[in-house]
Short mmCIF file of C-alpha atoms in Angstrom, two decimals:
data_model
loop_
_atom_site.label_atom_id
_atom_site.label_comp_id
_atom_site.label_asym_id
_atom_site.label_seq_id
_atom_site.Cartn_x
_atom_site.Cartn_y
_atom_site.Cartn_z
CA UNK A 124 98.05 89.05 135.85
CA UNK A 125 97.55 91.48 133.04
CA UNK A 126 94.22 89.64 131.79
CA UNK A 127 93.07 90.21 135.24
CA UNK A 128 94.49 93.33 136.35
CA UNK A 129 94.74 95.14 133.03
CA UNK A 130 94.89 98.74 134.25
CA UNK A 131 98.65 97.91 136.05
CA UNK A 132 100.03 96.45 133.01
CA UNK A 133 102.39 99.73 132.51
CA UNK A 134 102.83 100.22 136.42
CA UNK A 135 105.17 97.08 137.08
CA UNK A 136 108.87 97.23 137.29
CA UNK A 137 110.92 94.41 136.83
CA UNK A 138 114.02 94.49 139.05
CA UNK A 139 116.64 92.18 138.57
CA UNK A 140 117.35 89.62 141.41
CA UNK A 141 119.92 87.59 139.72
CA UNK A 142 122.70 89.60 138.92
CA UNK A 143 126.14 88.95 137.18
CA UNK A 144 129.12 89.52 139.23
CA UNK A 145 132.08 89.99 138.11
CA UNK A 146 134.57 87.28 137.29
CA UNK A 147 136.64 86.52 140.18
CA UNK A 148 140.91 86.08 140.73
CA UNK A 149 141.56 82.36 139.49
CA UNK A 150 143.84 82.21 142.32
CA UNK A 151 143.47 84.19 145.67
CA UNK A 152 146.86 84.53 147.71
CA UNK A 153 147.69 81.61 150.09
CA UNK A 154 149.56 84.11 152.06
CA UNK A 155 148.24 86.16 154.96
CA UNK A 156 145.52 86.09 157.20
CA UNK A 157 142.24 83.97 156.10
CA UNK A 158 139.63 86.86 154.76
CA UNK A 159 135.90 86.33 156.11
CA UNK A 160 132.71 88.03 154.66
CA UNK A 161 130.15 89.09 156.36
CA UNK A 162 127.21 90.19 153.83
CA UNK A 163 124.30 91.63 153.69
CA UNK A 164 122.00 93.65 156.90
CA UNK A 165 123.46 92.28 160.35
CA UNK A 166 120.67 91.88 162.70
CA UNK A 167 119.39 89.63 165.41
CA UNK A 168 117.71 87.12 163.41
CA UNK A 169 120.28 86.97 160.91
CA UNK A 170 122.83 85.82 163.61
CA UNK A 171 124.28 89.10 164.73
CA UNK A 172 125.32 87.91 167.89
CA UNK A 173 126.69 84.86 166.58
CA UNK A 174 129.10 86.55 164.40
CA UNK A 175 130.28 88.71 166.82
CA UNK A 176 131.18 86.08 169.02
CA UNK A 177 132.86 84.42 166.33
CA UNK A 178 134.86 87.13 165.32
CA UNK A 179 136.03 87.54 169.41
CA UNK A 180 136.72 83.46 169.65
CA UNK A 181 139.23 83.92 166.61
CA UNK A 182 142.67 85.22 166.29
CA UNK A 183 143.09 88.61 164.89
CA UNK A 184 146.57 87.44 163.37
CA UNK A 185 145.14 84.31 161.95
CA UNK A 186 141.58 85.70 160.42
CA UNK A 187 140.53 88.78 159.47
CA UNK A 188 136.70 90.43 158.61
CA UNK A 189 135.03 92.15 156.00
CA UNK A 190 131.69 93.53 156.98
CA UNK A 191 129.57 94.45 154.01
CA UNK A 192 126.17 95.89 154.81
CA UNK A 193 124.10 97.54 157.52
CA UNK A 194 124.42 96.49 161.18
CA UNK A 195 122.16 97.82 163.17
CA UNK A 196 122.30 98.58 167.11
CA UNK A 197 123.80 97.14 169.26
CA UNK A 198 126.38 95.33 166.50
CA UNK A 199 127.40 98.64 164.71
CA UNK A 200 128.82 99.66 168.22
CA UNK A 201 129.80 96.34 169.08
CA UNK A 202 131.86 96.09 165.73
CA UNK A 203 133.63 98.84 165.88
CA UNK A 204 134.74 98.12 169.22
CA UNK A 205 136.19 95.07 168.32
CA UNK A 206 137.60 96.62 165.16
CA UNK A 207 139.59 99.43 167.83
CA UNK A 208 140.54 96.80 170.49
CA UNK A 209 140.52 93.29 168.65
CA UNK A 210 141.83 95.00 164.94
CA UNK A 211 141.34 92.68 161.78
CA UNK A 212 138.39 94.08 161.28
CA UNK A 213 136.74 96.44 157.99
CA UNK A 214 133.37 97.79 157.87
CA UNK A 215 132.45 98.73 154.54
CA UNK A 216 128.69 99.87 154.99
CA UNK A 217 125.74 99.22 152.86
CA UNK A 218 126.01 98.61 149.27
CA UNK A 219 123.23 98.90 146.84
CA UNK A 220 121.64 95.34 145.04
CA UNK A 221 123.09 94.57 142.14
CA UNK A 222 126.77 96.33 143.37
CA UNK A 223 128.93 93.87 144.52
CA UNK A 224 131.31 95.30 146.42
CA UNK A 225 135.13 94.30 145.70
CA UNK A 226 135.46 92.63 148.89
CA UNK A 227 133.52 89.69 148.28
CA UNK A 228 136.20 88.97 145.51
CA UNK A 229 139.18 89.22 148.12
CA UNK A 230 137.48 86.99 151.12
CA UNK A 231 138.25 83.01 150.77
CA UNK A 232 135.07 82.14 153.19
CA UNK A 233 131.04 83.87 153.57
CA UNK A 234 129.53 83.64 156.91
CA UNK A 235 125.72 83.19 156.73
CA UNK A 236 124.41 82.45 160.23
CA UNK A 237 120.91 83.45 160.52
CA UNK A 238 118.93 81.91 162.85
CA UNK A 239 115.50 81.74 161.21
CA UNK A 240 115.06 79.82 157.99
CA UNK A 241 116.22 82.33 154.87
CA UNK A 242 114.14 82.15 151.31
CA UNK A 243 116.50 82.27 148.75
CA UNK A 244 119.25 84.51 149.89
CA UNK A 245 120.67 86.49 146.80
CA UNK A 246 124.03 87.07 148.95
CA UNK A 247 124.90 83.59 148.98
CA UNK A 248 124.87 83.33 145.42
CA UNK A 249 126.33 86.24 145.05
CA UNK A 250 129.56 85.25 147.62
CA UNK A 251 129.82 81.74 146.35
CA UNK A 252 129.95 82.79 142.50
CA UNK A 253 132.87 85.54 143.81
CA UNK A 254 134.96 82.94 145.01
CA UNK A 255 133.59 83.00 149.09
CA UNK A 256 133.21 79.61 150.68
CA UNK A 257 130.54 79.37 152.88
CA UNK A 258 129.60 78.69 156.01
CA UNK A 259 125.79 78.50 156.64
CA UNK A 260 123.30 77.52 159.40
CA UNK A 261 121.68 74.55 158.89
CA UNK A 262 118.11 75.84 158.00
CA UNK A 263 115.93 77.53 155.55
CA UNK A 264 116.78 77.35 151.50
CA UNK A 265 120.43 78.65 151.65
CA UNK A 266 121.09 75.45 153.58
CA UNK A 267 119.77 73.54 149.96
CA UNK A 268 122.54 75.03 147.72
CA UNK A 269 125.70 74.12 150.63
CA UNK A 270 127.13 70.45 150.02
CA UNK A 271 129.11 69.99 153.35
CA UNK A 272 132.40 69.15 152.68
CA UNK A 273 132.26 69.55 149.05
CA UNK A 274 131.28 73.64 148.49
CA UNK A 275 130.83 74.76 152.23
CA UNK A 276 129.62 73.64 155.39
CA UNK A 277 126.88 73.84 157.32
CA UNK A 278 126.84 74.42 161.00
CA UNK A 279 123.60 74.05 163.83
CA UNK A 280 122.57 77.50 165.05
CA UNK A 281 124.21 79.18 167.83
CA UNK A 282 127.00 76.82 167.13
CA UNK A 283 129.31 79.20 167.31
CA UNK A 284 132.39 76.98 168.54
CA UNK A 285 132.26 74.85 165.34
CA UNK A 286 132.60 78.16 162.95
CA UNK A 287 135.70 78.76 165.06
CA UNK A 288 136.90 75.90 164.10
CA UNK A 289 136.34 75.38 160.63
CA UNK A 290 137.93 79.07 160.10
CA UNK A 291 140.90 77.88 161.93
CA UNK A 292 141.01 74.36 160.33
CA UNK A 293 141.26 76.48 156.93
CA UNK A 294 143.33 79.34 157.71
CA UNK A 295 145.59 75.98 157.99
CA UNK A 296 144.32 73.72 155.11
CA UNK A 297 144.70 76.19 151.98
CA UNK A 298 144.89 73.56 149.40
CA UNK A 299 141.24 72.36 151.01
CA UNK A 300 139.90 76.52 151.08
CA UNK A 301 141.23 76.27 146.95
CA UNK A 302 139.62 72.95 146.47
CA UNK A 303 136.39 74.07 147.86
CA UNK A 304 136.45 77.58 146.23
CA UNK A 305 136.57 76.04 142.89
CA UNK A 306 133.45 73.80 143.88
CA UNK A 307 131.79 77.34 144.24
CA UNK A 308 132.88 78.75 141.61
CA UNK A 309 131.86 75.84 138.72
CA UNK A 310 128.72 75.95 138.52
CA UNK A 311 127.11 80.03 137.79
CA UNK A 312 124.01 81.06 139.48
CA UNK A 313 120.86 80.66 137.59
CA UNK A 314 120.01 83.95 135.61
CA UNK A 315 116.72 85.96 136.10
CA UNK A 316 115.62 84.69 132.70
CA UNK A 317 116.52 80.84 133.49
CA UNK A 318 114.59 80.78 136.67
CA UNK A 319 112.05 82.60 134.94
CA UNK A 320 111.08 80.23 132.27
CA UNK A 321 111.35 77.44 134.66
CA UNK A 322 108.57 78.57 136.44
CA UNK A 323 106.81 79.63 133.21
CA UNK A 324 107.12 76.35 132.35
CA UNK A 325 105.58 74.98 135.51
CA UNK A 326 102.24 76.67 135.68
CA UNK A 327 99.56 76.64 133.37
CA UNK A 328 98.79 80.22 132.54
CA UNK A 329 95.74 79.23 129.98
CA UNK A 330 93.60 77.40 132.76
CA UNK A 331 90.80 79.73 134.09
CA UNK A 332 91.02 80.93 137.32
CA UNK A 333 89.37 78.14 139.85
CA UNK A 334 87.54 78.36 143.38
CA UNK A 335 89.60 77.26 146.21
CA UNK A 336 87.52 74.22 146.80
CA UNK A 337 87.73 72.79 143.05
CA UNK A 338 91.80 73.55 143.50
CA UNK A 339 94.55 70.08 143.19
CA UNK A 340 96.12 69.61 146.61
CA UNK A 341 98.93 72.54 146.38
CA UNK A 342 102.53 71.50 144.56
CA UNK A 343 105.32 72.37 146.80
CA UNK A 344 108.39 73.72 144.50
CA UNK A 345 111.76 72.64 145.87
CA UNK A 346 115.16 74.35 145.00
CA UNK A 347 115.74 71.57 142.64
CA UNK A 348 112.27 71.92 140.73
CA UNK A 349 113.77 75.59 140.17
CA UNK A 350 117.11 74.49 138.69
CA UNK A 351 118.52 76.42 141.33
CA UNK A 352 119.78 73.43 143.73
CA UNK A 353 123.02 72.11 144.11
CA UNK A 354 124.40 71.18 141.12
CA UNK A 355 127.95 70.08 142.51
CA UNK A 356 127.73 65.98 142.05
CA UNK A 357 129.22 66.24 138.44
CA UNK A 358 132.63 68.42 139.00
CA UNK A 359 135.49 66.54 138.82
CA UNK A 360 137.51 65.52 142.27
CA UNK A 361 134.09 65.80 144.03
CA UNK A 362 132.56 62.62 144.43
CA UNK A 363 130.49 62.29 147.43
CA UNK A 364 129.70 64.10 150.58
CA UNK A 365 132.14 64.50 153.13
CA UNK A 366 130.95 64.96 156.62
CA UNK A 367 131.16 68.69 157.98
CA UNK A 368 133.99 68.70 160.15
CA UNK A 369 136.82 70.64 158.42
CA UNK A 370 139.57 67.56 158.58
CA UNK A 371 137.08 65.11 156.72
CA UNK A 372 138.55 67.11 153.74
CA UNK A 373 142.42 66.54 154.35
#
């Protein structure tokens, strides 16, 4: 871009997407309720009324919520309702990127139930390397880095009975929650600089620029191609994929 656009060359922040976290408790307490995340902006399309109805189909002396981010009308109103009536429940508010907020280091499981597909989604990431188990719909690239059964699950969308039951299945099952945690927890996110020089690596920055009709048929980059898939296959205890339902994992 700078040979073509040399005049922006000292107009272009970098911002940092991949960011360290900070190293998590080996060992959460199997005591208690079962902590749930909720990260990130809680709208519509990232499955606000999904997780509400989650957190009213669960027991408020069996699970209990962490909301970390912006929810916006009607679920700000609708949360703190259920916080008054239904209890359990913590809103923490927005946090700025790059500033993980403690709770994600004291929650066992991450809900992520958008219903459109997600690009990359930094949270995840983010939850998973703090410990966070997740639960995620069943579309767009988060759904790549989730192995059900061996460092999540996946779940259809609007399928809000099955996240009830996986969080009660592992409010039960805390030797599965550890088991899975420290599936998440193995392998790091890639850093800025990793993914970086992948895709440096990938493109051919000498070539001269070329009309759209003398252009190869388009390559189509997977997760994988980015070294940012699942890498799970190799840690030991975890040798193939067990179905989604929680008591595959018993």
């Amino acid at each position: 871009y700078e040979s073509t656009y040399p005049e922006i060359k000292h107009k272009i922040v970098v911002q940092s997407y991949f960011v360290p976290t900070l190293k998590p408790p080996a060992k959460r307490s199997t005591e208690g309720r079962l902590s749930v995340l909720v990260a990130g902006n809680l709208s519509f399309h990232k499955g606000g009324d999904d997780i509400v109805s989650v957190i009213g189909g669960t027991e408020p002396d069996d699970v209990a919520f962490h909301v970390c981010g912006q929810a916006i009308l009607p679920y700000d109103e609708q949360l703190k309702a259920l916080a008054a009536n239904r209890g359990g429940i913590t809103l923490h508010g927005s946090y700025m990127p790059g500033e993980v907020p403690v709770a994600f280091f004291q929650c066992d499981v991450a809900l992520f139930l958008s219903l459109w597909p997600e690009t990359y989604l930094i949270a995840l990431d983010e939850a998973m390397s703090a410990g966070c188990v997740p639960i995620v719909t069943n579309v767009g690239a988060p759904a790549d880095r989730v192995i059900p059964g061996a460092n999540g699950f996946k779940v259809d969308v609007g399928n809000v009975d099955h996240v009830v039951e996986i969080l009660g299945e592992l409010s039960k099952n805390r030797e599965c929650l550890n088991r899975l945690r420290d599936a998440c927890m193995a392998v790091a996110p890639p850093s800025e600089n990793e993914v970086a020089s992948r895709v440096h690596g990938m493109t051919d920055w000498t070539s001269p620029p070329r009309s759209v009709s003398d252009q190869s048929p388009t390559r189509h980059l997977s997760s994988g191609d980015l070294g940012v898939g699942p890498k799970i296959a190799w840690i030991s205890g975890v040798s193939s994929v067990a179905e989604s339902h929680p008591s595959a994992l018993v």
